Amino acid sequence: MPLPLYLLAMAVFAMGTSEFMLAGLLPDIASDFDVTVGTAGVLTPAFAIGMIVGAPLVAALARNWPRRPALLWFVLVFAAAHALGAVTASFRIMFATRVVAAVANAGFLAVALTAAATLVSPDRKGRALAVLLSGTTVATIVGVPGGSVLGTTLGWRATFWAVAALCLPAALGILKGIPAGRDKDEATGRPALRAELAHLARPRLLLVMLLGALVNAATFGSLTFLAPVVTDSAGLGELWISVALVLFGAGSFVGVTVAGRLSDRSPGPVIAVAGPLLLIGWPTLAVLTSWPAALFTLVFVQGALSFALGSTLITRVLYEAAGAPTMAGSYATAALNVGAAVGPVVAAATLGTKAGVLGPLWTSGLLVAVALLIAFPLLTVITAGRSTGALL
């Protein structure tokens, strides 16, 4: 894999830390702003909504920009939003900074995903995506738990400052590793924007985007509210939240790495195996949370299965949108973050029910079940072809 791909993953690490870190900080944020945990939880879908709207919009605006300055500006705006979030005393301003950061993140990912696909041969998009997403999975292993510990010891605002600081070496990496000017694939012969947007009318692309969104909704629905599961249901101390996040992140790294080697040539078996196991895992986790050993084991397994299945489906988005070279990354980003926006909102609604803090786990199981009910009858359609072949 080319060096620039790993430099992009470094920036994704900083952004992934921000996107996931609220899972361990929500109780403290809620207390500081004098709101409920459920209300503080809307900061996660706020980030996701900013990415949903920002991904296609910013990708369309930036499609004629050279990649290096575009990626650099996105990282710097992202850092500035976190610096403001670290000092604000207003929940509304905090909400706004999450949206701004999300738009910058969306623009970065939309350009980076497209760039990653062009840095490798056409049949290695899954491997390239795995490297890029490794930044996110390493964030869940190192950045998010580290942020949780930092938030516990120095306050949640210190975590926001740390994320802003992480953006500086990422920006330097972009300056040093991404070529200046335009790449050969950015020549004038690429499709017009209208032609690229027309791909969204293709049923197979919409299908894999929907499935990716459902699986990611299940992932974020539970991950966002993992902290109260550890402290309330399992009855463990706050520092155990970091342990759970490390295990989820380690599992996600394993999942995305294994799937990255299989999703290009064998997406069907990944979906057929990981899907049912993921479906079984969420309700099993809900039942066994009072046993710490089972809790932590299943958190690792669910992280692996969630990212194996999710990254495979997002790889299919990149394949199905290959005819939209400057917008494909934004379609993948939007699919990921529709799920990241919907999942926590639906999960939060269950916190006030009899299910309590376990409601998000049951919700995740339901979301995966819906995805599989759609996917399995159409599995051959979803996995047919590895490029821009005929669609439905």
PDB file of N, CA and C in Angstrom, residues 17-108:
ATOM      1  N   THR A  17     -11.194   9.581  16.442  1.00  0.00           N
ATOM      2  CA  THR A  17     -11.178   9.771  17.888  1.00  0.00           C
ATOM      3  C   THR A  17     -12.299  10.701  18.309  1.00  0.00           C
ATOM      4  N   SER A  18     -12.488  11.787  17.561  1.00  0.00           N
ATOM      5  CA  SER A  18     -13.558  12.741  17.882  1.00  0.00           C
ATOM      6  C   SER A  18     -14.934  12.118  17.707  1.00  0.00           C
ATOM      7  N   GLU A  19     -15.102  11.390  16.613  1.00  0.00           N
ATOM      8  CA  GLU A  19     -16.430  10.844  16.320  1.00  0.00           C
ATOM      9  C   GLU A  19     -16.870   9.827  17.355  1.00  0.00           C
ATOM     10  N   PHE A  20     -15.926   9.024  17.859  1.00  0.00           N
ATOM     11  CA  PHE A  20     -16.271   7.963  18.801  1.00  0.00           C
ATOM     12  C   PHE A  20     -16.117   8.353  20.264  1.00  0.00           C
ATOM     13  N   MET A  21     -15.355   9.399  20.559  1.00  0.00           N
ATOM     14  CA  MET A  21     -14.950   9.649  21.939  1.00  0.00           C
ATOM     15  C   MET A  21     -16.105   9.985  22.873  1.00  0.00           C
ATOM     16  N   LEU A  22     -17.234  10.480  22.323  1.00  0.00           N
ATOM     17  CA  LEU A  22     -18.338  10.843  23.199  1.00  0.00           C
ATOM     18  C   LEU A  22     -18.922   9.641  23.927  1.00  0.00           C
ATOM     19  N   ALA A  23     -18.654   8.436  23.397  1.00  0.00           N
ATOM     20  CA  ALA A  23     -19.171   7.233  24.063  1.00  0.00           C
ATOM     21  C   ALA A  23     -18.688   7.143  25.497  1.00  0.00           C
ATOM     22  N   GLY A  24     -17.492   7.665  25.799  1.00  0.00           N
ATOM     23  CA  GLY A  24     -16.971   7.608  27.152  1.00  0.00           C
ATOM     24  C   GLY A  24     -17.085   8.908  27.919  1.00  0.00           C
ATOM     25  N   LEU A  25     -17.594   9.970  27.265  1.00  0.00           N
ATOM     26  CA  LEU A  25     -17.633  11.293  27.889  1.00  0.00           C
ATOM     27  C   LEU A  25     -19.030  11.814  28.166  1.00  0.00           C
ATOM     28  N   LEU A  26     -20.049  11.127  27.662  1.00  0.00           N
ATOM     29  CA  LEU A  26     -21.419  11.656  27.754  1.00  0.00           C
ATOM     30  C   LEU A  26     -21.858  11.998  29.180  1.00  0.00           C
ATOM     31  N   PRO A  27     -21.626  11.129  30.167  1.00  0.00           N
ATOM     32  CA  PRO A  27     -22.087  11.494  31.514  1.00  0.00           C
ATOM     33  C   PRO A  27     -21.488  12.797  32.021  1.00  0.00           C
ATOM     34  N   ASP A  28     -20.189  13.018  31.792  1.00  0.00           N
ATOM     35  CA  ASP A  28     -19.544  14.243  32.259  1.00  0.00           C
ATOM     36  C   ASP A  28     -20.009  15.463  31.472  1.00  0.00           C
ATOM     37  N   ILE A  29     -20.187  15.302  30.168  1.00  0.00           N
ATOM     38  CA  ILE A  29     -20.676  16.414  29.351  1.00  0.00           C
ATOM     39  C   ILE A  29     -22.088  16.808  29.793  1.00  0.00           C
ATOM     40  N   ALA A  30     -22.918  15.803  30.026  1.00  0.00           N
ATOM     41  CA  ALA A  30     -24.290  16.068  30.462  1.00  0.00           C
ATOM     42  C   ALA A  30     -24.292  16.821  31.794  1.00  0.00           C
ATOM     43  N   SER A  31     -23.439  16.414  32.708  1.00  0.00           N
ATOM     44  CA  SER A  31     -23.364  17.070  34.013  1.00  0.00           C
ATOM     45  C   SER A  31     -22.870  18.504  33.890  1.00  0.00           C
ATOM     46  N   ASP A  32     -21.862  18.729  33.056  1.00  0.00           N
ATOM     47  CA  ASP A  32     -21.274  20.054  32.905  1.00  0.00           C
ATOM     48  C   ASP A  32     -22.256  21.044  32.286  1.00  0.00           C
ATOM     49  N   PHE A  33     -23.039  20.587  31.318  1.00  0.00           N
ATOM     50  CA  PHE A  33     -23.994  21.472  30.655  1.00  0.00           C
ATOM     51  C   PHE A  33     -25.386  21.423  31.289  1.00  0.00           C
ATOM     52  N   ASP A  34     -25.509  20.615  32.352  1.00  0.00           N
ATOM     53  CA  ASP A  34     -26.767  20.492  33.083  1.00  0.00           C
ATOM     54  C   ASP A  34     -27.909  20.025  32.168  1.00  0.00           C
ATOM     55  N   VAL A  35     -27.630  18.956  31.408  1.00  0.00           N
ATOM     56  CA  VAL A  35     -28.639  18.321  30.564  1.00  0.00           C
ATOM     57  C   VAL A  35     -28.628  16.831  30.871  1.00  0.00           C
ATOM     58  N   THR A  36     -29.629  16.106  30.384  1.00  0.00           N
ATOM     59  CA  THR A  36     -29.685  14.669  30.593  1.00  0.00           C
ATOM     60  C   THR A  36     -28.683  13.970  29.680  1.00  0.00           C
ATOM     61  N   VAL A  37     -28.370  12.717  30.018  1.00  0.00           N
ATOM     62  CA  VAL A  37     -27.467  11.932  29.168  1.00  0.00           C
ATOM     63  C   VAL A  37     -28.071  11.741  27.782  1.00  0.00           C
ATOM     64  N   GLY A  38     -29.395  11.545  27.725  1.00  0.00           N
ATOM     65  CA  GLY A  38     -30.066  11.406  26.438  1.00  0.00           C
ATOM     66  C   GLY A  38     -29.922  12.651  25.590  1.00  0.00           C
ATOM     67  N   THR A  39     -30.035  13.834  26.234  1.00  0.00           N
ATOM     68  CA  THR A  39     -29.864  15.084  25.498  1.00  0.00           C
ATOM     69  C   THR A  39     -28.423  15.249  25.035  1.00  0.00           C
ATOM     70  N   ALA A  40     -27.467  14.948  25.906  1.00  0.00           N
ATOM     71  CA  ALA A  40     -26.063  15.016  25.510  1.00  0.00           C
ATOM     72  C   ALA A  40     -25.774  14.048  24.371  1.00  0.00           C
ATOM     73  N   GLY A  41     -26.521  12.939  24.338  1.00  0.00           N
ATOM     74  CA  GLY A  41     -26.319  11.948  23.291  1.00  0.00           C
ATOM     75  C   GLY A  41     -26.615  12.459  21.898  1.00  0.00           C
ATOM     76  N   VAL A  42     -27.383  13.566  21.781  1.00  0.00           N
ATOM     77  CA  VAL A  42     -27.688  14.097  20.452  1.00  0.00           C
ATOM     78  C   VAL A  42     -26.452  14.699  19.798  1.00  0.00           C
ATOM     79  N   LEU A  43     -25.384  14.910  20.571  1.00  0.00           N
ATOM     80  CA  LEU A  43     -24.148  15.399  19.964  1.00  0.00           C
ATOM     81  C   LEU A  43     -23.577  14.404  18.964  1.00  0.00           C
ATOM     82  N   THR A  44     -23.828  13.112  19.190  1.00  0.00           N
ATOM     83  CA  THR A  44     -23.358  12.099  18.246  1.00  0.00           C
ATOM     84  C   THR A  44     -24.123  12.161  16.925  1.00  0.00           C
ATOM     85  N   PRO A  45     -25.480  12.133  16.938  1.00  0.00           N
ATOM     86  CA  PRO A  45     -26.173  12.292  15.660  1.00  0.00           C
ATOM     87  C   PRO A  45     -25.974  13.661  15.034  1.00  0.00           C
ATOM     88  N   ALA A  46     -25.717  14.699  15.842  1.00  0.00           N
ATOM     89  CA  ALA A  46     -25.421  16.019  15.274  1.00  0.00           C
ATOM     90  C   ALA A  46     -24.176  15.942  14.404  1.00  0.00           C
ATOM     91  N   PHE A  47     -23.174  15.248  14.900  1.00  0.00           N
ATOM     92  CA  PHE A  47     -21.952  15.043  14.131  1.00  0.00           C
ATOM     93  C   PHE A  47     -22.267  14.261  12.854  1.00  0.00           C
ATOM     94  N   ALA A  48     -23.065  13.216  13.005  1.00  0.00           N
ATOM     95  CA  ALA A  48     -23.388  12.379  11.847  1.00  0.00           C
ATOM     96  C   ALA A  48     -24.213  13.139  10.812  1.00  0.00           C
ATOM     97  N   ILE A  49     -25.165  13.958  11.285  1.00  0.00           N
ATOM     98  CA  ILE A  49     -25.995  14.730  10.356  1.00  0.00           C
ATOM     99  C   ILE A  49     -25.126  15.709   9.573  1.00  0.00           C
ATOM    100  N   GLY A  50     -24.170  16.345  10.266  1.00  0.00           N
ATOM    101  CA  GLY A  50     -23.249  17.234   9.570  1.00  0.00           C
ATOM    102  C   GLY A  50     -22.478  16.509   8.496  1.00  0.00           C
ATOM    103  N   MET A  51     -22.131  15.261   8.744  1.00  0.00           N
ATOM    104  CA  MET A  51     -21.397  14.486   7.744  1.00  0.00           C
ATOM    105  C   MET A  51     -22.302  14.050   6.598  1.00  0.00           C
ATOM    106  N   ILE A  52     -23.555  13.732   6.912  1.00  0.00           N
ATOM    107  CA  ILE A  52     -24.490  13.325   5.853  1.00  0.00           C
ATOM    108  C   ILE A  52     -24.703  14.462   4.866  1.00  0.00           C
ATOM    109  N   VAL A  53     -24.962  15.644   5.401  1.00  0.00           N
ATOM    110  CA  VAL A  53     -25.206  16.803   4.550  1.00  0.00           C
ATOM    111  C   VAL A  53     -23.898  17.273   3.917  1.00  0.00           C
ATOM    112  N   GLY A  54     -22.835  17.264   4.731  1.00  0.00           N
ATOM    113  CA  GLY A  54     -21.577  17.810   4.254  1.00  0.00           C
ATOM    114  C   GLY A  54     -20.884  16.973   3.208  1.00  0.00           C
ATOM    115  N   ALA A  55     -21.018  15.650   3.295  1.00  0.00           N
ATOM    116  CA  ALA A  55     -20.254  14.783   2.386  1.00  0.00           C
ATOM    117  C   ALA A  55     -20.537  15.071   0.914  1.00  0.00           C
ATOM    118  N   PRO A  56     -21.795  14.956   0.465  1.00  0.00           N
ATOM    119  CA  PRO A  56     -22.034  15.237  -0.959  1.00  0.00           C
ATOM    120  C   PRO A  56     -21.871  16.705  -1.314  1.00  0.00           C
ATOM    121  N   LEU A  57     -22.283  17.613  -0.388  1.00  0.00           N
ATOM    122  CA  LEU A  57     -22.198  19.047  -0.688  1.00  0.00           C
ATOM    123  C   LEU A  57     -20.753  19.496  -0.836  1.00  0.00           C
ATOM    124  N   VAL A  58     -19.931  19.150   0.154  1.00  0.00           N
ATOM    125  CA  VAL A  58     -18.535  19.583   0.113  1.00  0.00           C
ATOM    126  C   VAL A  58     -17.776  18.852  -0.985  1.00  0.00           C
ATOM    127  N   ALA A  59     -18.105  17.582  -1.208  1.00  0.00           N
ATOM    128  CA  ALA A  59     -17.441  16.842  -2.285  1.00  0.00           C
ATOM    129  C   ALA A  59     -17.723  17.480  -3.631  1.00  0.00           C
ATOM    130  N   ALA A  60     -18.963  17.935  -3.832  1.00  0.00           N
ATOM    131  CA  ALA A  60     -19.319  18.602  -5.086  1.00  0.00           C
ATOM    132  C   ALA A  60     -18.573  19.923  -5.229  1.00  0.00           C
ATOM    133  N   LEU A  61     -18.462  20.666  -4.122  1.00  0.00           N
ATOM    134  CA  LEU A  61     -17.760  21.950  -4.169  1.00  0.00           C
ATOM    135  C   LEU A  61     -16.260  21.774  -4.367  1.00  0.00           C
ATOM    136  N   ALA A  62     -15.726  20.695  -3.792  1.00  0.00           N
ATOM    137  CA  ALA A  62     -14.273  20.501  -3.806  1.00  0.00           C
ATOM    138  C   ALA A  62     -13.789  19.638  -4.961  1.00  0.00           C
ATOM    139  N   ARG A  63     -14.695  19.197  -5.825  1.00  0.00           N
ATOM    140  CA  ARG A  63     -14.280  18.254  -6.868  1.00  0.00           C
ATOM    141  C   ARG A  63     -13.273  18.866  -7.841  1.00  0.00           C
ATOM    142  N   ASN A  64     -13.232  20.192  -7.960  1.00  0.00           N
ATOM    143  CA  ASN A  64     -12.284  20.840  -8.855  1.00  0.00           C
ATOM    144  C   ASN A  64     -11.053  21.372  -8.123  1.00  0.00           C
ATOM    145  N   TRP A  65     -10.988  21.120  -6.787  1.00  0.00           N
ATOM    146  CA  TRP A  65      -9.827  21.578  -6.013  1.00  0.00           C
ATOM    147  C   TRP A  65      -8.728  20.529  -6.069  1.00  0.00           C
ATOM    148  N   PRO A  66      -7.473  20.949  -6.089  1.00  0.00           N
ATOM    149  CA  PRO A  66      -6.382  19.973  -5.893  1.00  0.00           C
ATOM    150  C   PRO A  66      -6.541  19.289  -4.533  1.00  0.00           C
ATOM    151  N   ARG A  67      -6.190  18.035  -4.453  1.00  0.00           N
ATOM    152  CA  ARG A  67      -6.494  17.263  -3.252  1.00  0.00           C
ATOM    153  C   ARG A  67      -5.740  17.739  -2.016  1.00  0.00           C
ATOM    154  N   ARG A  68      -4.459  18.108  -2.167  1.00  0.00           N
ATOM    155  CA  ARG A  68      -3.680  18.459  -0.975  1.00  0.00           C
ATOM    156  C   ARG A  68      -4.236  19.675  -0.247  1.00  0.00           C
ATOM    157  N   PRO A  69      -4.469  20.823  -0.909  1.00  0.00           N
ATOM    158  CA  PRO A  69      -5.032  21.957  -0.168  1.00  0.00           C
ATOM    159  C   PRO A  69      -6.430  21.681   0.373  1.00  0.00           C
ATOM    160  N   ALA A  70      -7.226  20.901  -0.363  1.00  0.00           N
ATOM    161  CA  ALA A  70      -8.573  20.573   0.124  1.00  0.00           C
ATOM    162  C   ALA A  70      -8.485  19.776   1.421  1.00  0.00           C
ATOM    163  N   LEU A  71      -7.671  18.727   1.426  1.00  0.00           N
ATOM    164  CA  LEU A  71      -7.526  17.900   2.625  1.00  0.00           C
ATOM    165  C   LEU A  71      -6.952  18.711   3.784  1.00  0.00           C
ATOM    166  N   LEU A  72      -6.002  19.599   3.500  1.00  0.00           N
ATOM    167  CA  LEU A  72      -5.378  20.412   4.543  1.00  0.00           C
ATOM    168  C   LEU A  72      -6.382  21.356   5.186  1.00  0.00           C
ATOM    169  N   TRP A  73      -7.180  22.041   4.379  1.00  0.00           N
ATOM    170  CA  TRP A  73      -8.167  22.963   4.933  1.00  0.00           C
ATOM    171  C   TRP A  73      -9.206  22.238   5.771  1.00  0.00           C
ATOM    172  N   PHE A  74      -9.619  21.067   5.337  1.00  0.00           N
ATOM    173  CA  PHE A  74     -10.604  20.309   6.107  1.00  0.00           C
ATOM    174  C   PHE A  74     -10.051  19.957   7.492  1.00  0.00           C
ATOM    175  N   VAL A  75      -8.792  19.546   7.554  1.00  0.00           N
ATOM    176  CA  VAL A  75      -8.179  19.190   8.836  1.00  0.00           C
ATOM    177  C   VAL A  75      -8.073  20.404   9.744  1.00  0.00           C
ATOM    178  N   LEU A  76      -7.678  21.562   9.211  1.00  0.00           N
ATOM    179  CA  LEU A  76      -7.514  22.758  10.028  1.00  0.00           C
ATOM    180  C   LEU A  76      -8.854  23.278  10.558  1.00  0.00           C
ATOM    181  N   VAL A  77      -9.899  23.235   9.743  1.00  0.00           N
ATOM    182  CA  VAL A  77     -11.225  23.641  10.221  1.00  0.00           C
ATOM    183  C   VAL A  77     -11.708  22.687  11.311  1.00  0.00           C
ATOM    184  N   PHE A  78     -11.443  21.417  11.121  1.00  0.00           N
ATOM    185  CA  PHE A  78     -11.800  20.415  12.127  1.00  0.00           C
ATOM    186  C   PHE A  78     -11.125  20.722  13.462  1.00  0.00           C
ATOM    187  N   ALA A  79      -9.834  21.075  13.428  1.00  0.00           N
ATOM    188  CA  ALA A  79      -9.101  21.398  14.650  1.00  0.00           C
ATOM    189  C   ALA A  79      -9.668  22.636  15.321  1.00  0.00           C
ATOM    190  N   ALA A  80      -9.982  23.658  14.530  1.00  0.00           N
ATOM    191  CA  ALA A  80     -10.523  24.899  15.091  1.00  0.00           C
ATOM    192  C   ALA A  80     -11.865  24.672  15.771  1.00  0.00           C
ATOM    193  N   ALA A  81     -12.701  23.830  15.199  1.00  0.00           N
ATOM    194  CA  ALA A  81     -14.008  23.537  15.798  1.00  0.00           C
ATOM    195  C   ALA A  81     -13.840  22.872  17.158  1.00  0.00           C
ATOM    196  N   HIS A  82     -12.854  22.010  17.296  1.00  0.00           N
ATOM    197  CA  HIS A  82     -12.634  21.346  18.585  1.00  0.00           C
ATOM    198  C   HIS A  82     -12.048  22.296  19.622  1.00  0.00           C
ATOM    199  N   ALA A  83     -11.226  23.232  19.178  1.00  0.00           N
ATOM    200  CA  ALA A  83     -10.701  24.225  20.116  1.00  0.00           C
ATOM    201  C   ALA A  83     -11.844  25.074  20.671  1.00  0.00           C
ATOM    202  N   LEU A  84     -12.782  25.467  19.817  1.00  0.00           N
ATOM    203  CA  LEU A  84     -13.931  26.239  20.283  1.00  0.00           C
ATOM    204  C   LEU A  84     -14.804  25.402  21.206  1.00  0.00           C
ATOM    205  N   GLY A  85     -15.021  24.133  20.861  1.00  0.00           N
ATOM    206  CA  GLY A  85     -15.811  23.252  21.710  1.00  0.00           C
ATOM    207  C   GLY A  85     -15.196  23.063  23.081  1.00  0.00           C
ATOM    208  N   ALA A  86     -13.882  23.145  23.165  1.00  0.00           N
ATOM    209  CA  ALA A  86     -13.191  22.941  24.446  1.00  0.00           C
ATOM    210  C   ALA A  86     -13.383  24.108  25.402  1.00  0.00           C
ATOM    211  N   VAL A  87     -13.737  25.295  24.885  1.00  0.00           N
ATOM    212  CA  VAL A  87     -13.838  26.472  25.758  1.00  0.00           C
ATOM    213  C   VAL A  87     -15.267  26.959  25.956  1.00  0.00           C
ATOM    214  N   THR A  88     -16.204  26.462  25.175  1.00  0.00           N
ATOM    215  CA  THR A  88     -17.562  26.996  25.270  1.00  0.00           C
ATOM    216  C   THR A  88     -18.278  26.545  26.539  1.00  0.00           C
ATOM    217  N   ALA A  89     -19.174  27.424  27.033  1.00  0.00           N
ATOM    218  CA  ALA A  89     -20.016  27.085  28.177  1.00  0.00           C
ATOM    219  C   ALA A  89     -21.463  26.888  27.742  1.00  0.00           C
ATOM    220  N   SER A  90     -21.706  26.942  26.434  1.00  0.00           N
ATOM    221  CA  SER A  90     -23.060  26.837  25.895  1.00  0.00           C
ATOM    222  C   SER A  90     -23.242  25.505  25.176  1.00  0.00           C
ATOM    223  N   PHE A  91     -24.296  24.775  25.538  1.00  0.00           N
ATOM    224  CA  PHE A  91     -24.565  23.509  24.860  1.00  0.00           C
ATOM    225  C   PHE A  91     -24.914  23.742  23.391  1.00  0.00           C
ATOM    226  N   ARG A  92     -25.589  24.862  23.087  1.00  0.00           N
ATOM    227  CA  ARG A  92     -25.928  25.163  21.700  1.00  0.00           C
ATOM    228  C   ARG A  92     -24.674  25.383  20.859  1.00  0.00           C
ATOM    229  N   ILE A  93     -23.710  26.101  21.434  1.00  0.00           N
ATOM    230  CA  ILE A  93     -22.459  26.312  20.703  1.00  0.00           C
ATOM    231  C   ILE A  93     -21.718  24.991  20.538  1.00  0.00           C
ATOM    232  N   MET A  94     -21.732  24.172  21.584  1.00  0.00           N
ATOM    233  CA  MET A  94     -21.123  22.848  21.481  1.00  0.00           C
ATOM    234  C   MET A  94     -21.763  22.051  20.351  1.00  0.00           C
ATOM    235  N   PHE A  95     -23.087  22.092  20.289  1.00  0.00           N
ATOM    236  CA  PHE A  95     -23.816  21.413  19.217  1.00  0.00           C
ATOM    237  C   PHE A  95     -23.346  21.921  17.857  1.00  0.00           C
ATOM    238  N   ALA A  96     -23.221  23.254  17.735  1.00  0.00           N
ATOM    239  CA  ALA A  96     -22.813  23.852  16.462  1.00  0.00           C
ATOM    240  C   ALA A  96     -21.394  23.447  16.081  1.00  0.00           C
ATOM    241  N   THR A  97     -20.495  23.395  17.075  1.00  0.00           N
ATOM    242  CA  THR A  97     -19.115  23.003  16.758  1.00  0.00           C
ATOM    243  C   THR A  97     -19.046  21.564  16.274  1.00  0.00           C
ATOM    244  N   ARG A  98     -19.933  20.716  16.811  1.00  0.00           N
ATOM    245  CA  ARG A  98     -19.948  19.322  16.345  1.00  0.00           C
ATOM    246  C   ARG A  98     -20.396  19.251  14.888  1.00  0.00           C
ATOM    247  N   VAL A  99     -21.358  20.091  14.515  1.00  0.00           N
ATOM    248  CA  VAL A  99     -21.821  20.091  13.124  1.00  0.00           C
ATOM    249  C   VAL A  99     -20.723  20.603  12.200  1.00  0.00           C
ATOM    250  N   VAL A 100     -20.051  21.702  12.596  1.00  0.00           N
ATOM    251  CA  VAL A 100     -18.974  22.250  11.768  1.00  0.00           C
ATOM    252  C   VAL A 100     -17.842  21.235  11.622  1.00  0.00           C
ATOM    253  N   ALA A 101     -17.457  20.628  12.736  1.00  0.00           N
ATOM    254  CA  ALA A 101     -16.410  19.609  12.686  1.00  0.00           C
ATOM    255  C   ALA A 101     -16.818  18.460  11.778  1.00  0.00           C
ATOM    256  N   ALA A 102     -18.099  18.106  11.833  1.00  0.00           N
ATOM    257  CA  ALA A 102     -18.586  17.001  11.015  1.00  0.00           C
ATOM    258  C   ALA A 102     -18.527  17.327   9.531  1.00  0.00           C
ATOM    259  N   VAL A 103     -18.877  18.561   9.172  1.00  0.00           N
ATOM    260  CA  VAL A 103     -18.813  18.967   7.762  1.00  0.00           C
ATOM    261  C   VAL A 103     -17.371  18.899   7.270  1.00  0.00           C
ATOM    262  N   ALA A 104     -16.432  19.375   8.106  1.00  0.00           N
ATOM    263  CA  ALA A 104     -15.020  19.291   7.738  1.00  0.00           C
ATOM    264  C   ALA A 104     -14.575  17.835   7.618  1.00  0.00           C
ATOM    265  N   ASN A 105     -15.020  17.003   8.554  1.00  0.00           N
ATOM    266  CA  ASN A 105     -14.704  15.575   8.516  1.00  0.00           C
ATOM    267  C   ASN A 105     -15.287  14.941   7.263  1.00  0.00           C
ATOM    268  N   ALA A 106     -16.528  15.318   6.935  1.00  0.00           N
ATOM    269  CA  ALA A 106     -17.184  14.766   5.750  1.00  0.00           C
ATOM    270  C   ALA A 106     -16.431  15.123   4.483  1.00  0.00           C
ATOM    271  N   GLY A 107     -16.027  16.396   4.389  1.00  0.00           N
ATOM    272  CA  GLY A 107     -15.267  16.802   3.212  1.00  0.00           C
ATOM    273  C   GLY A 107     -13.956  16.052   3.102  1.00  0.00           C
ATOM    274  N   PHE A 108     -13.288  15.901   4.237  1.00  0.00           N
ATOM    275  CA  PHE A 108     -12.020  15.168   4.237  1.00  0.00           C
ATOM    276  C   PHE A 108     -12.226  13.730   3.787  1.00  0.00           C
TER     277      PHE A 108
END
